[in-house]
Amino acid sequence: MGFLFAPKPVMVTAENALSGGSTPVNPAPAPHAVLGTALDMPGNDILIGIGCFWGAEKLFWEMPGVLSTSVGYAGGFTPNPTYREVCTGRTGHAEVVRVVFDCPLEDIVRAALEAHDPTQGYRQGNDVGTQYRSLICTHEPEKVRPLVDAYGAKLAAHGYPAITTEVTDMQPFYLAEEEHQQYLHKNPGGYCPVHSTGIACG
């Protein structure tokens, strides 16, 4: 419960963000350890941040219509950040999953919203920091925002505070280090918290 007494996370500014690196941290990723597809495959994609990206990635690679998943960083200022840099809160990035899909966009968004508590701001459960915020980066924000707003209204009707999910246009995606890709497949007993509210999108 120590997180209750820790300083409240504050989003870094572009001026104060870490300078980052000049090269990617994972320049030649191995194929997807479960699906066998390329992590950088082209296609219809979306970036989803719903807390720790290890469990989030597993959620999506198990979904019908998902062609590939990979974990990385988006929504911040620092180019080519490392995992350690992102965890300092000084890059502005969220931990995200890039999902390449051949199914309705709405299915991906609903699964994301239902899999976490999108009213917690800069945290999910005991995971505290701006990197754990609720974030959706999409090529079609005009389709996603109404879904988020409707879910926020449903949560409010159940007594939850205002939804904090950010919906943005597609952002630069920085692929995370190889050891984080498909982490729960490689480490079946790994950390995988569930923060779902239990409330369906409908």
PDB file of C-alpha atoms in Angstrom:
ATOM      1  CA  MET A   1       0.000   0.000   0.000  1.00  0.00           C
ATOM      2  CA  GLY A   2       3.034   2.240  -0.143  1.00  0.00           C
ATOM      3  CA  PHE A   3       1.798   3.751  -3.390  1.00  0.00           C
ATOM      4  CA  LEU A   4      -0.895   5.582  -1.404  1.00  0.00           C
ATOM      5  CA  PHE A   5       1.769   7.705   0.265  1.00  0.00           C
ATOM      6  CA  ALA A   6       4.118   8.204  -2.692  1.00  0.00           C
ATOM      7  CA  PRO A   7       4.273  11.558  -4.505  1.00  0.00           C
ATOM      8  CA  LYS A   8       1.631  11.896  -7.206  1.00  0.00           C
ATOM      9  CA  PRO A   9       3.144  11.305 -10.667  1.00  0.00           C
ATOM     10  CA  VAL A  10       3.443  14.381 -12.864  1.00  0.00           C
ATOM     11  CA  MET A  11       3.800  14.329 -16.643  1.00  0.00           C
ATOM     12  CA  VAL A  12       7.220  15.475 -17.803  1.00  0.00           C
ATOM     13  CA  THR A  13       7.449  18.338 -20.282  1.00  0.00           C
ATOM     14  CA  ALA A  14       9.266  18.249 -23.609  1.00  0.00           C
ATOM     15  CA  GLU A  15      11.857  20.631 -22.189  1.00  0.00           C
ATOM     16  CA  ASN A  16      12.583  18.385 -19.198  1.00  0.00           C
ATOM     17  CA  ALA A  17      12.379  15.003 -20.929  1.00  0.00           C
ATOM     18  CA  LEU A  18      15.392  12.739 -21.295  1.00  0.00           C
ATOM     19  CA  SER A  19      17.325  13.207 -24.535  1.00  0.00           C
ATOM     20  CA  GLY A  20      17.077   9.549 -25.581  1.00  0.00           C
ATOM     21  CA  GLY A  21      19.145   7.613 -28.084  1.00  0.00           C
ATOM     22  CA  SER A  22      19.969   7.861 -31.761  1.00  0.00           C
ATOM     23  CA  THR A  23      19.288   4.179 -32.554  1.00  0.00           C
ATOM     24  CA  PRO A  24      16.427   1.765 -31.753  1.00  0.00           C
ATOM     25  CA  VAL A  25      16.856  -0.461 -28.718  1.00  0.00           C
ATOM     26  CA  ASN A  26      15.547  -3.484 -30.690  1.00  0.00           C
ATOM     27  CA  PRO A  27      16.654  -2.975 -34.303  1.00  0.00           C
ATOM     28  CA  ALA A  28      16.194  -6.593 -35.484  1.00  0.00           C
ATOM     29  CA  PRO A  29      13.314  -8.141 -33.518  1.00  0.00           C
ATOM     30  CA  ALA A  30      12.754 -11.890 -33.604  1.00  0.00           C
ATOM     31  CA  PRO A  31       9.432 -13.169 -35.012  1.00  0.00           C
ATOM     32  CA  HIS A  32       6.459 -13.253 -32.670  1.00  0.00           C
ATOM     33  CA  ALA A  33       7.074 -16.096 -30.221  1.00  0.00           C
ATOM     34  CA  VAL A  34       3.409 -17.197 -30.354  1.00  0.00           C
ATOM     35  CA  LEU A  35       2.000 -16.104 -33.716  1.00  0.00           C
ATOM     36  CA  GLY A  36       5.181 -16.440 -35.762  1.00  0.00           C
ATOM     37  CA  THR A  37       4.582 -13.135 -37.542  1.00  0.00           C
ATOM     38  CA  ALA A  38       6.966 -10.200 -37.865  1.00  0.00           C
ATOM     39  CA  LEU A  39       6.699  -7.714 -35.002  1.00  0.00           C
ATOM     40  CA  ASP A  40       7.118  -4.825 -37.426  1.00  0.00           C
ATOM     41  CA  MET A  41       4.703  -6.179 -40.012  1.00  0.00           C
ATOM     42  CA  PRO A  42       2.692  -3.547 -41.886  1.00  0.00           C
ATOM     43  CA  GLY A  43      -1.064  -3.486 -41.641  1.00  0.00           C
ATOM     44  CA  ASN A  44      -4.049  -2.013 -39.871  1.00  0.00           C
ATOM     45  CA  ASP A  45      -2.662  -1.152 -36.456  1.00  0.00           C
ATOM     46  CA  ILE A  46      -3.407   0.597 -33.166  1.00  0.00           C
ATOM     47  CA  LEU A  47      -1.396   1.392 -30.031  1.00  0.00           C
ATOM     48  CA  ILE A  48      -3.008   0.441 -26.717  1.00  0.00           C
ATOM     49  CA  GLY A  49      -1.806   1.470 -23.265  1.00  0.00           C
ATOM     50  CA  ILE A  50      -3.687  -0.110 -20.349  1.00  0.00           C
ATOM     51  CA  GLY A  51      -0.953  -0.446 -17.719  1.00  0.00           C
ATOM     52  CA  CYS A  52       1.889  -2.981 -17.643  1.00  0.00           C
ATOM     53  CA  PHE A  53       2.401  -4.091 -21.237  1.00  0.00           C
ATOM     54  CA  TRP A  54       3.285  -7.724 -20.467  1.00  0.00           C
ATOM     55  CA  GLY A  55      -0.244  -8.826 -19.602  1.00  0.00           C
ATOM     56  CA  ALA A  56      -1.822  -6.462 -22.090  1.00  0.00           C
ATOM     57  CA  GLU A  57       0.082  -8.033 -24.977  1.00  0.00           C
ATOM     58  CA  LYS A  58      -1.108 -11.537 -24.064  1.00  0.00           C
ATOM     59  CA  LEU A  59      -4.709 -10.322 -24.038  1.00  0.00           C
ATOM     60  CA  PHE A  60      -4.412  -9.191 -27.634  1.00  0.00           C
ATOM     61  CA  TRP A  61      -2.365 -12.028 -29.144  1.00  0.00           C
ATOM     62  CA  GLU A  62      -5.110 -14.389 -27.944  1.00  0.00           C
ATOM     63  CA  MET A  63      -7.857 -12.421 -29.728  1.00  0.00           C
ATOM     64  CA  PRO A  64      -9.339 -13.720 -33.000  1.00  0.00           C
ATOM     65  CA  GLY A  65      -8.366 -11.494 -35.899  1.00  0.00           C
ATOM     66  CA  VAL A  66      -5.112 -10.261 -34.369  1.00  0.00           C
ATOM     67  CA  LEU A  67      -2.188 -10.841 -36.740  1.00  0.00           C
ATOM     68  CA  SER A  68       0.700  -9.583 -34.631  1.00  0.00           C
ATOM     69  CA  THR A  69       1.461  -7.845 -31.366  1.00  0.00           C
ATOM     70  CA  SER A  70       4.532  -6.158 -29.957  1.00  0.00           C
ATOM     71  CA  VAL A  71       5.288  -4.036 -26.913  1.00  0.00           C
ATOM     72  CA  GLY A  72       6.940  -0.658 -26.800  1.00  0.00           C
ATOM     73  CA  TYR A  73       6.606   2.978 -25.921  1.00  0.00           C
ATOM     74  CA  ALA A  74       4.471   5.808 -27.313  1.00  0.00           C
ATOM     75  CA  GLY A  75       2.926   9.145 -26.445  1.00  0.00           C
ATOM     76  CA  GLY A  76       6.050  10.820 -25.087  1.00  0.00           C
ATOM     77  CA  PHE A  77       8.999  12.966 -26.075  1.00  0.00           C
ATOM     78  CA  THR A  78      12.191  10.908 -25.819  1.00  0.00           C
ATOM     79  CA  PRO A  79      13.364   9.174 -29.016  1.00  0.00           C
ATOM     80  CA  ASN A  80      14.399   5.508 -28.805  1.00  0.00           C
ATOM     81  CA  PRO A  81      13.869   5.233 -25.049  1.00  0.00           C
ATOM     82  CA  THR A  82      14.972   2.250 -23.000  1.00  0.00           C
ATOM     83  CA  TYR A  83      12.715   0.450 -20.545  1.00  0.00           C
ATOM     84  CA  ARG A  84      14.684   1.882 -17.637  1.00  0.00           C
ATOM     85  CA  GLU A  85      14.287   5.408 -19.024  1.00  0.00           C
ATOM     86  CA  VAL A  86      10.534   5.008 -19.479  1.00  0.00           C
ATOM     87  CA  CYS A  87      10.212   3.721 -15.908  1.00  0.00           C
ATOM     88  CA  THR A  88      11.757   6.939 -14.577  1.00  0.00           C
ATOM     89  CA  GLY A  89       8.722   8.855 -15.837  1.00  0.00           C
ATOM     90  CA  ARG A  90      11.043  11.286 -17.603  1.00  0.00           C
ATOM     91  CA  THR A  91      10.313  10.290 -21.210  1.00  0.00           C
ATOM     92  CA  GLY A  92       6.567  10.989 -21.236  1.00  0.00           C
ATOM     93  CA  HIS A  93       5.869   7.630 -22.864  1.00  0.00           C
ATOM     94  CA  ALA A  94       3.264   5.070 -21.911  1.00  0.00           C
ATOM     95  CA  GLU A  95       3.865   1.338 -22.057  1.00  0.00           C
ATOM     96  CA  VAL A  96       1.809   0.256 -25.073  1.00  0.00           C
ATOM     97  CA  VAL A  97       0.998  -2.736 -27.239  1.00  0.00           C
ATOM     98  CA  ARG A  98       1.047  -2.349 -31.006  1.00  0.00           C
ATOM     99  CA  VAL A  99      -1.772  -4.524 -32.337  1.00  0.00           C
ATOM    100  CA  VAL A 100      -1.967  -5.399 -36.036  1.00  0.00           C
ATOM    101  CA  PHE A 101      -5.463  -6.661 -36.680  1.00  0.00           C
ATOM    102  CA  ASP A 102      -7.930  -7.901 -39.274  1.00  0.00           C
ATOM    103  CA  CYS A 103     -11.108  -7.597 -37.242  1.00  0.00           C
ATOM    104  CA  PRO A 104     -13.426  -4.716 -36.349  1.00  0.00           C
ATOM    105  CA  LEU A 105     -11.630  -1.805 -34.666  1.00  0.00           C
ATOM    106  CA  GLU A 106     -14.413  -1.698 -32.116  1.00  0.00           C
ATOM    107  CA  ASP A 107     -13.523  -5.222 -30.918  1.00  0.00           C
ATOM    108  CA  ILE A 108      -9.967  -4.128 -30.099  1.00  0.00           C
ATOM    109  CA  VAL A 109     -11.063  -0.965 -28.313  1.00  0.00           C
ATOM    110  CA  ARG A 110     -13.752  -2.700 -26.251  1.00  0.00           C
ATOM    111  CA  ALA A 111     -11.315  -5.417 -25.187  1.00  0.00           C
ATOM    112  CA  ALA A 112      -8.831  -2.752 -24.098  1.00  0.00           C
ATOM    113  CA  LEU A 113     -11.370  -0.746 -22.109  1.00  0.00           C
ATOM    114  CA  GLU A 114     -12.797  -3.795 -20.358  1.00  0.00           C
ATOM    115  CA  ALA A 115      -9.340  -5.149 -19.428  1.00  0.00           C
ATOM    116  CA  HIS A 116      -8.352  -2.307 -17.094  1.00  0.00           C
ATOM    117  CA  ASP A 117      -9.719   0.520 -14.961  1.00  0.00           C
ATOM    118  CA  PRO A 118      -9.518   3.571 -17.232  1.00  0.00           C
ATOM    119  CA  THR A 119     -10.394   5.982 -14.422  1.00  0.00           C
ATOM    120  CA  GLN A 120      -7.148   5.685 -12.450  1.00  0.00           C
ATOM    121  CA  GLY A 121      -5.064   8.348 -14.165  1.00  0.00           C
ATOM    122  CA  TYR A 122      -1.341   7.750 -13.856  1.00  0.00           C
ATOM    123  CA  ARG A 123      -1.561   4.245 -12.440  1.00  0.00           C
ATOM    124  CA  GLN A 124      -3.094   0.792 -12.637  1.00  0.00           C
ATOM    125  CA  GLY A 125      -3.396  -0.779  -9.216  1.00  0.00           C
ATOM    126  CA  ASN A 126       0.004  -0.780  -7.520  1.00  0.00           C
ATOM    127  CA  ASP A 127       1.751   0.201 -10.762  1.00  0.00           C
ATOM    128  CA  VAL A 128       2.158   3.942 -10.371  1.00  0.00           C
ATOM    129  CA  GLY A 129       3.598   6.336 -12.943  1.00  0.00           C
ATOM    130  CA  THR A 130       2.726   8.221 -16.096  1.00  0.00           C
ATOM    131  CA  GLN A 131       3.904   5.212 -18.131  1.00  0.00           C
ATOM    132  CA  TYR A 132       0.880   3.248 -16.869  1.00  0.00           C
ATOM    133  CA  ARG A 133      -1.762   5.695 -18.063  1.00  0.00           C
ATOM    134  CA  SER A 134      -4.683   4.690 -20.275  1.00  0.00           C
ATOM    135  CA  LEU A 135      -3.852   5.607 -23.877  1.00  0.00           C
ATOM    136  CA  ILE A 136      -5.177   4.736 -27.330  1.00  0.00           C
ATOM    137  CA  CYS A 137      -3.294   5.952 -30.419  1.00  0.00           C
ATOM    138  CA  THR A 138      -5.234   5.292 -33.594  1.00  0.00           C
ATOM    139  CA  HIS A 139      -5.591   6.178 -37.253  1.00  0.00           C
ATOM    140  CA  GLU A 140      -9.326   6.616 -36.621  1.00  0.00           C
ATOM    141  CA  PRO A 141      -9.791   8.685 -33.447  1.00  0.00           C
ATOM    142  CA  GLU A 142     -13.222   9.778 -34.629  1.00  0.00           C
ATOM    143  CA  LYS A 143     -14.378   6.152 -34.269  1.00  0.00           C
ATOM    144  CA  VAL A 144     -12.634   5.497 -30.970  1.00  0.00           C
ATOM    145  CA  ARG A 145     -13.609   8.581 -28.963  1.00  0.00           C
ATOM    146  CA  PRO A 146     -17.363   7.806 -28.947  1.00  0.00           C
ATOM    147  CA  LEU A 147     -16.630   4.299 -27.623  1.00  0.00           C
ATOM    148  CA  VAL A 148     -14.452   5.718 -24.850  1.00  0.00           C
ATOM    149  CA  ASP A 149     -17.011   8.389 -23.977  1.00  0.00           C
ATOM    150  CA  ALA A 150     -19.829   5.830 -23.848  1.00  0.00           C
ATOM    151  CA  TYR A 151     -17.792   3.563 -21.580  1.00  0.00           C
ATOM    152  CA  GLY A 152     -16.943   6.508 -19.362  1.00  0.00           C
ATOM    153  CA  ALA A 153     -20.645   7.259 -18.990  1.00  0.00           C
ATOM    154  CA  LYS A 154     -21.343   3.638 -18.096  1.00  0.00           C
ATOM    155  CA  LEU A 155     -18.575   3.614 -15.488  1.00  0.00           C
ATOM    156  CA  ALA A 156     -19.896   6.870 -14.023  1.00  0.00           C
ATOM    157  CA  ALA A 157     -23.323   5.272 -13.673  1.00  0.00           C
ATOM    158  CA  HIS A 158     -21.652   2.595 -11.558  1.00  0.00           C
ATOM    159  CA  GLY A 159     -20.015   5.170  -9.286  1.00  0.00           C
ATOM    160  CA  TYR A 160     -16.582   5.423 -10.896  1.00  0.00           C
ATOM    161  CA  PRO A 161     -14.802   8.767 -11.331  1.00  0.00           C
ATOM    162  CA  ALA A 162     -14.276  10.342 -14.758  1.00  0.00           C
ATOM    163  CA  ILE A 163     -12.561   8.225 -17.394  1.00  0.00           C
ATOM    164  CA  THR A 164      -8.967   9.321 -18.071  1.00  0.00           C
ATOM    165  CA  THR A 165      -8.248   7.436 -21.306  1.00  0.00           C
ATOM    166  CA  GLU A 166      -6.376   9.593 -23.814  1.00  0.00           C
ATOM    167  CA  VAL A 167      -7.357   9.119 -27.461  1.00  0.00           C
ATOM    168  CA  THR A 168      -4.862  10.522 -29.954  1.00  0.00           C
ATOM    169  CA  ASP A 169      -3.919  10.256 -33.574  1.00  0.00           C
ATOM    170  CA  MET A 170      -1.277   7.639 -34.294  1.00  0.00           C
ATOM    171  CA  GLN A 171       2.002   8.409 -32.511  1.00  0.00           C
ATOM    172  CA  PRO A 172       5.598   7.265 -33.099  1.00  0.00           C
ATOM    173  CA  PHE A 173       6.070   3.763 -31.694  1.00  0.00           C
ATOM    174  CA  TYR A 174       9.386   2.682 -30.216  1.00  0.00           C
ATOM    175  CA  LEU A 175       9.735  -1.093 -30.025  1.00  0.00           C
ATOM    176  CA  ALA A 176      10.800  -2.316 -26.582  1.00  0.00           C
ATOM    177  CA  GLU A 177      13.766  -4.537 -25.867  1.00  0.00           C
ATOM    178  CA  GLU A 178      13.580  -8.181 -26.963  1.00  0.00           C
ATOM    179  CA  GLU A 179      13.183  -9.524 -23.421  1.00  0.00           C
ATOM    180  CA  HIS A 180       9.849  -7.716 -23.086  1.00  0.00           C
ATOM    181  CA  GLN A 181       8.322  -9.114 -26.275  1.00  0.00           C
ATOM    182  CA  GLN A 182       5.734 -11.854 -25.574  1.00  0.00           C
ATOM    183  CA  TYR A 183       7.006 -11.817 -21.995  1.00  0.00           C
ATOM    184  CA  LEU A 184       4.257 -13.970 -20.504  1.00  0.00           C
ATOM    185  CA  HIS A 185       4.782 -16.663 -23.132  1.00  0.00           C
ATOM    186  CA  LYS A 186       8.472 -16.796 -22.285  1.00  0.00           C
ATOM    187  CA  ASN A 187       7.790 -16.441 -18.534  1.00  0.00           C
ATOM    188  CA  PRO A 188       4.435 -18.167 -17.851  1.00  0.00           C
ATOM    189  CA  GLY A 189       4.586 -17.369 -14.141  1.00  0.00           C
ATOM    190  CA  GLY A 190       5.398 -13.722 -14.744  1.00  0.00           C
ATOM    191  CA  TYR A 191       3.747 -10.627 -13.345  1.00  0.00           C
ATOM    192  CA  CYS A 192       0.254 -10.262 -14.802  1.00  0.00           C
ATOM    193  CA  PRO A 193      -2.069  -8.067 -12.721  1.00  0.00           C
ATOM    194  CA  VAL A 194      -5.733  -7.748 -13.685  1.00  0.00           C
ATOM    195  CA  HIS A 195      -7.360  -4.370 -13.066  1.00  0.00           C
ATOM    196  CA  SER A 196     -10.648  -4.838 -14.918  1.00  0.00           C
ATOM    197  CA  THR A 197     -13.681  -3.116 -13.443  1.00  0.00           C
ATOM    198  CA  GLY A 198     -15.821  -6.081 -14.487  1.00  0.00           C
ATOM    199  CA  ILE A 199     -18.143  -3.719 -16.344  1.00  0.00           C
ATOM    200  CA  ALA A 200     -18.780  -4.579 -19.987  1.00  0.00           C
ATOM    201  CA  CYS A 201     -18.859  -1.964 -22.703  1.00  0.00           C
ATOM    202  CA  GLY A 202     -22.223  -3.320 -23.794  1.00  0.00           C
TER     203      GLY A 202
END
